[in-house]
Coordinates of N, CA, C and O in Angstrom, one line a residue:
M890 N -3.4 -20.7 -23.1 CA -4.1 -21.0 -23.9 C -4.1 -19.9 -25.2 O -3.4 -19.2 -24.9
I891 N -3.9 -20.4 -26.6 CA -3.8 -19.2 -27.9 C -5.7 -19.4 -28.7 O -6.0 -19.9 -29.0
A892 N -5.4 -17.9 -28.8 CA -6.7 -17.4 -29.3 C -6.2 -17.2 -30.8 O -5.7 -16.8 -31.0
R893 N -7.2 -18.2 -32.0 CA -7.0 -18.0 -33.3 C -8.2 -17.3 -33.7 O -9.2 -17.4 -33.1
V894 N -7.8 -16.1 -34.6 CA -9.1 -15.1 -35.2 C -8.7 -15.3 -37.1 O -8.1 -14.6 -37.1
W895 N -10.0 -15.6 -37.3 CA -10.1 -15.6 -38.6 C -11.1 -14.4 -38.9 O -12.1 -14.4 -38.6
R896 N -11.0 -13.9 -39.8 CA -11.8 -12.8 -40.6 C -12.3 -13.3 -41.9 O -11.2 -13.0 -43.1
G897 N -14.0 -12.6 -42.2 CA -14.0 -12.9 -43.5 C -15.5 -12.0 -43.9 O -16.1 -11.6 -43.0
E898 N -15.4 -11.6 -45.0 CA -16.4 -11.1 -45.8 C -17.6 -11.4 -46.7 O -16.5 -11.9 -47.7
V899 N -18.7 -11.5 -46.5 CA -19.6 -11.9 -47.5 C -20.7 -11.1 -48.4 O -20.9 -10.3 -47.1
P900 N -21.1 -10.9 -49.2 CA -22.0 -9.9 -49.6 C -23.4 -10.6 -48.9 O -23.6 -11.6 -48.3
K901 N -23.8 -9.7 -48.1 CA -24.8 -10.0 -47.3 C -26.2 -10.8 -48.0 O -26.8 -11.5 -47.3
A902 N -26.2 -11.0 -49.4 CA -27.3 -11.4 -50.1 C -27.1 -13.2 -49.5 O -27.8 -14.0 -49.8
K903 N -25.8 -13.7 -49.3 CA -25.2 -14.8 -49.3 C -24.8 -15.2 -47.8 O -24.4 -16.3 -47.1
S904 N -25.4 -14.2 -46.8 CA -24.8 -14.8 -45.7 C -25.3 -15.7 -44.7 O -25.2 -16.5 -43.9
A905 N -26.9 -16.0 -44.8 CA -27.4 -16.9 -44.3 C -27.1 -18.3 -44.8 O -26.9 -19.4 -44.1
Q906 N -26.8 -18.4 -46.2 CA -26.2 -19.8 -46.5 C -24.9 -19.8 -46.1 O -24.6 -20.9 -45.7
Y907 N -23.7 -18.9 -46.3 CA -22.2 -18.8 -45.6 C -22.7 -19.4 -44.1 O -21.6 -20.6 -43.4
L908 N -23.4 -19.0 -42.8 CA -23.6 -19.1 -41.7 C -23.8 -20.7 -41.5 O -23.3 -20.8 -40.6
H909 N -24.6 -21.2 -42.4 CA -25.2 -22.9 -42.7 C -23.9 -23.4 -42.5 O -23.5 -24.3 -42.2
L910 N -22.9 -22.8 -43.6 CA -21.6 -24.2 -43.8 C -21.0 -23.5 -42.9 O -20.3 -24.4 -42.4
M911 N -20.7 -22.4 -42.1 CA -19.9 -22.4 -40.6 C -20.4 -23.2 -39.7 O -19.6 -24.0 -39.1
R912 N -21.8 -23.4 -39.8 CA -22.4 -24.2 -38.3 C -21.8 -25.5 -38.6 O -22.0 -26.2 -37.7
T913 N -22.3 -25.9 -39.9 CA -22.1 -27.3 -40.2 C -20.9 -28.2 -40.6 O -20.7 -28.9 -40.7
V914 N -20.0 -27.1 -40.9 CA -18.8 -27.4 -42.0 C -17.2 -27.2 -40.8 O -17.0 -27.6 -40.1
A915 N -17.6 -25.6 -40.7 CA -16.2 -25.3 -40.4 C -16.2 -25.6 -38.5 O -15.3 -26.0 -38.0
L916 N -17.5 -25.0 -38.2 CA -17.2 -25.4 -36.3 C -17.3 -26.5 -36.1 O -16.1 -26.8 -35.2
P917 N -17.8 -27.4 -36.7 CA -17.2 -29.2 -36.1 C -15.8 -29.5 -36.4 O -15.3 -30.2 -35.6
D918 N -15.7 -28.9 -37.6 CA -14.1 -29.1 -37.9 C -13.2 -28.7 -36.8 O -12.2 -29.7 -37.0
Y919 N -13.6 -27.5 -36.3 CA -12.3 -26.7 -35.6 C -12.9 -28.0 -34.3 O -12.0 -28.4 -33.7
R920 N -13.6 -28.1 -33.5 CA -13.9 -28.4 -32.8 C -13.2 -30.3 -32.7 O -13.2 -30.5 -31.7
A921 N -13.4 -30.9 -33.5 CA -13.2 -32.4 -33.7 C -11.8 -32.4 -33.3 O -11.0 -33.4 -33.4
V922 N -10.8 -31.1 -33.6 CA -9.5 -31.5 -33.7 C -8.6 -31.3 -31.4 O -9.4 -30.6 -30.6
A923 N -8.2 -32.3 -31.4 CA -7.7 -32.3 -29.8 C -7.0 -31.3 -29.5 O -5.8 -30.9 -30.3
G924 N -7.2 -30.6 -28.5 CA -6.7 -29.4 -28.1 C -7.1 -28.0 -28.4 O -7.0 -27.0 -28.1
N925 N -8.5 -28.4 -29.1 CA -9.6 -27.3 -29.5 C -10.5 -27.0 -27.9 O -10.7 -27.8 -27.7
R926 N -10.3 -25.9 -27.5 CA -11.0 -25.5 -26.2 C -12.8 -24.8 -26.7 O -13.3 -24.6 -25.6
G927 N -13.0 -24.5 -28.0 CA -13.6 -24.0 -28.3 C -13.9 -23.1 -29.7 O -12.8 -22.5 -29.9
A928 N -15.0 -23.3 -30.0 CA -15.0 -21.9 -31.5 C -16.3 -21.6 -31.4 O -17.5 -22.3 -31.0
W929 N -16.1 -20.4 -31.7 CA -17.3 -19.4 -32.3 C -17.5 -18.9 -33.7 O -16.6 -18.6 -33.8
C930 N -18.3 -18.4 -34.0 CA -18.5 -17.6 -34.9 C -19.2 -16.5 -35.1 O -20.6 -16.6 -34.4
L931 N -18.9 -15.3 -35.1 CA -19.5 -14.0 -34.9 C -19.7 -13.2 -36.2 O -19.2 -13.5 -37.0
V932 N -20.8 -13.0 -36.4 CA -21.3 -12.4 -37.2 C -22.2 -10.6 -37.4 O -22.8 -10.7 -35.8
R933 N -21.6 -10.4 -38.1 CA -23.1 -8.8 -37.8 C -22.6 -8.4 -39.6 O -21.7 -8.4 -40.5
D934 N -23.3 -7.4 -39.8 CA -23.7 -7.0 -40.9 C -23.3 -5.3 -40.9 O -23.3 -4.6 -39.9
V935 N -22.9 -5.1 -42.0 CA -22.2 -3.7 -42.5 C -22.4 -3.7 -43.6 O -21.7 -3.8 -44.4
G936 N -23.4 -2.5 -43.9 CA -23.7 -2.4 -45.2 C -24.5 -3.3 -46.2 O -25.2 -4.2 -45.6
E937 N -24.1 -3.8 -47.3 CA -24.1 -4.5 -47.7 C -23.4 -5.5 -47.8 O -23.9 -6.9 -48.4
A938 N -22.5 -6.2 -46.7 CA -22.2 -6.8 -46.2 C -22.1 -7.1 -45.1 O -22.7 -7.2 -43.9
T939 N -21.8 -8.9 -44.9 CA -22.2 -9.5 -43.6 C -20.2 -10.0 -43.7 O -19.8 -10.4 -43.9
Q940 N -19.6 -9.4 -42.0 CA -18.5 -10.1 -41.4 C -18.6 -11.2 -40.6 O -19.8 -11.4 -39.8
F941 N -18.0 -12.0 -41.1 CA -17.7 -13.2 -39.9 C -16.3 -13.5 -39.7 O -15.1 -13.1 -40.2
E942 N -16.3 -13.6 -38.2 CA -14.8 -13.9 -37.7 C -15.3 -15.1 -37.0 O -15.9 -15.3 -36.2
M943 N -14.3 -16.0 -36.8 CA -14.0 -17.1 -36.4 C -13.0 -17.0 -35.0 O -12.0 -17.2 -35.4
L944 N -13.4 -17.2 -34.1 CA -12.8 -17.3 -32.8 C -12.7 -18.4 -32.0 O -13.8 -19.2 -32.0
T945 N -11.4 -19.1 -32.3 CA -11.3 -20.3 -31.8 C -10.2 -20.2 -30.4 O -9.2 -19.4 -30.5
L946 N -10.4 -21.4 -29.6 CA -9.3 -21.2 -28.4 C -8.3 -22.6 -28.4 O -9.2 -23.7 -28.8
W947 N -7.0 -22.7 -28.3 CA -6.7 -24.0 -28.4 C -5.7 -24.2 -27.3 O -5.2 -23.2 -26.9
D948 N -4.9 -25.0 -27.1 CA -4.2 -25.6 -26.0 C -3.4 -25.3 -26.1 O -2.6 -24.4 -25.1
D949 N -2.3 -25.2 -27.6 CA -0.9 -24.9 -27.7 C -0.7 -25.2 -29.1 O -1.7 -25.1 -29.9
V950 N 0.5 -24.6 -29.9 CA 0.0 -23.9 -31.1 C 0.5 -25.7 -32.0 O -0.1 -25.7 -33.0
G951 N 0.8 -26.8 -31.1 CA 0.9 -28.0 -31.8 C -0.8 -28.4 -32.0 O -0.7 -28.8 -32.9
A952 N -1.5 -28.2 -31.6 CA -3.0 -28.2 -31.5 C -3.1 -27.4 -32.5 O -4.3 -28.2 -33.8
I953 N -2.6 -25.9 -32.7 CA -3.2 -25.4 -34.1 C -3.0 -25.8 -35.3 O -3.5 -26.0 -36.3
K954 N -1.4 -26.3 -35.3 CA -0.8 -27.4 -36.6 C -1.7 -28.3 -36.9 O -1.9 -28.5 -38.1
A955 N -2.3 -29.0 -35.8 CA -3.1 -30.1 -35.9 C -4.0 -30.0 -37.1 O -4.4 -30.6 -37.6
F956 N -4.9 -28.8 -36.6 CA -5.9 -28.2 -37.6 C -5.6 -27.3 -38.8 O -5.9 -27.8 -39.7
A957 N -4.3 -26.5 -38.4 CA -4.3 -25.8 -39.6 C -2.9 -26.8 -40.9 O -2.9 -25.8 -41.8
G958 N -2.0 -26.9 -40.2 CA -1.0 -27.4 -40.9 C 0.4 -26.5 -40.4 O 0.1 -25.8 -39.3
E959 N 1.4 -27.2 -40.9 CA 2.6 -26.7 -40.1 C 2.5 -25.0 -40.7 O 3.3 -24.7 -39.0
D960 N 2.6 -24.6 -41.1 CA 2.2 -23.2 -41.4 C 0.9 -22.4 -41.0 O 0.0 -22.1 -41.5
Y961 N 0.6 -22.7 -39.2 CA -0.5 -22.5 -39.0 C -0.8 -21.2 -38.5 O -1.9 -20.4 -38.6
E962 N 0.4 -19.8 -39.0 CA -0.8 -19.0 -39.1 C -1.2 -18.4 -40.5 O -1.8 -17.3 -40.8
R963 N -1.1 -19.1 -41.4 CA -1.6 -19.5 -42.9 C -3.3 -19.7 -42.5 O -3.6 -20.4 -41.6
A964 N -4.5 -19.0 -43.1 CA -5.5 -19.1 -43.0 C -5.8 -20.7 -43.7 O -5.6 -20.8 -44.8
K965 N -6.4 -20.9 -42.9 CA -7.0 -22.6 -43.6 C -8.5 -22.2 -44.4 O -9.7 -21.5 -43.4
Y966 N -8.8 -22.5 -45.8 CA -10.1 -22.3 -46.2 C -10.6 -23.3 -46.6 O -9.5 -24.3 -47.1
Y967 N -12.0 -23.3 -47.1 CA -12.5 -24.7 -47.2 C -12.8 -24.4 -48.9 O -13.1 -23.7 -49.2
E968 N -13.3 -25.4 -50.1 CA -13.7 -25.2 -51.2 C -14.4 -24.4 -51.6 O -14.4 -23.5 -52.4
F969 N -15.7 -24.5 -50.9 CA -17.0 -23.4 -50.8 C -15.9 -21.7 -50.2 O -17.0 -20.8 -50.9
D970 N -15.6 -21.6 -50.0 CA -14.9 -20.0 -49.3 C -15.1 -19.2 -50.5 O -15.4 -18.2 -50.7
A971 N -14.9 -19.8 -51.9 CA -14.1 -18.8 -52.8 C -15.4 -18.2 -53.7 O -15.5 -17.1 -54.1
D972 N -16.7 -18.9 -53.5 CA -17.7 -19.0 -53.7 C -18.5 -17.7 -53.1 O -19.8 -17.6 -53.1
Y973 N -18.1 -17.3 -51.8 CA -18.9 -16.3 -50.9 C -18.3 -15.0 -50.7 O -18.4 -14.3 -50.5
L974 N -16.4 -15.6 -50.2 CA -16.0 -14.4 -49.7 C -15.4 -13.5 -50.9 O -15.2 -13.8 -51.6
L975 N -15.6 -12.2 -50.0 CA -15.0 -11.4 -51.1 C -13.9 -11.0 -51.3 O -13.3 -10.6 -52.2
R976 N -12.9 -11.4 -50.2 CA -11.2 -11.2 -50.4 C -10.9 -12.9 -49.3 O -11.5 -13.2 -48.7
M977 N -9.6 -13.4 -49.6 CA -9.2 -14.5 -48.8 C -8.1 -14.1 -48.4 O -6.8 -14.5 -48.9
D978 N -7.8 -13.5 -47.3 CA -6.6 -13.0 -46.2 C -5.5 -14.6 -46.2 O -6.1 -15.7 -45.6
P979 N -4.3 -14.1 -46.6 CA -3.5 -15.4 -46.5 C -3.2 -15.8 -45.0 O -3.1 -16.6 -44.7
T980 N -3.4 -15.1 -44.3 CA -3.2 -15.0 -42.5 C -4.2 -15.1 -41.4 O -5.1 -14.5 -42.2
V981 N -3.9 -15.5 -40.4 CA -4.9 -15.3 -39.6 C -4.2 -14.7 -38.3 O -3.0 -14.4 -38.3
M982 N -4.6 -14.1 -37.2 CA -4.3 -13.4 -35.8 C -4.3 -14.6 -34.9 O -5.2 -15.5 -34.4
H983 N -3.0 -14.7 -33.7 CA -3.0 -15.3 -32.8 C -2.4 -14.4 -31.8 O -1.9 -13.5 -31.6
Y984 N -3.5 -14.8 -30.7 CA -3.4 -14.0 -29.1 C -3.1 -15.2 -27.9 O -3.8 -16.3 -28.5
E985 N -2.2 -14.4 -27.1 CA -2.4 -15.2 -25.8 C -3.7 -14.9 -25.3 O -4.5 -14.2 -24.8
A986 N -4.3 -16.2 -24.5 CA -5.6 -15.9 -23.8 C -5.2 -16.3 -22.3 O -5.0 -17.4 -22.6
H987 N -6.3 -15.2 -21.6 CA -5.9 -15.5 -20.3 C -7.5 -15.5 -19.2 O -8.2 -14.4 -20.1
A988 N -7.8 -16.3 -19.0 CA -9.3 -16.4 -18.2 C -9.2 -15.3 -17.1 O -8.2 -15.0 -16.3
G989 N -10.3 -14.8 -17.0 CA -10.5 -13.8 -15.6 C -11.4 -14.8 -14.6 O -11.6 -15.8 -14.8

């Protein structure tokens, strides 16, 4: 199994709206892809910003490509992201995931 991790940061004043978009747009989008084993949105406030981390689990690279495209290491952004994120990193991180 592969864990895919994306990180972003928004101004704290916009965090509730962004979390709503993560719950209603991003999480369902991840979960709709065959081979997705789960998707979680992790959130924490740090000073005047709110950090978001999307943790998703996938069967294999093929499933990730079905979600993110052939260049699966590139971050996938939604149209609304530019209105919220303080920066848009070009890539995400992948890890081998082992259950205990």
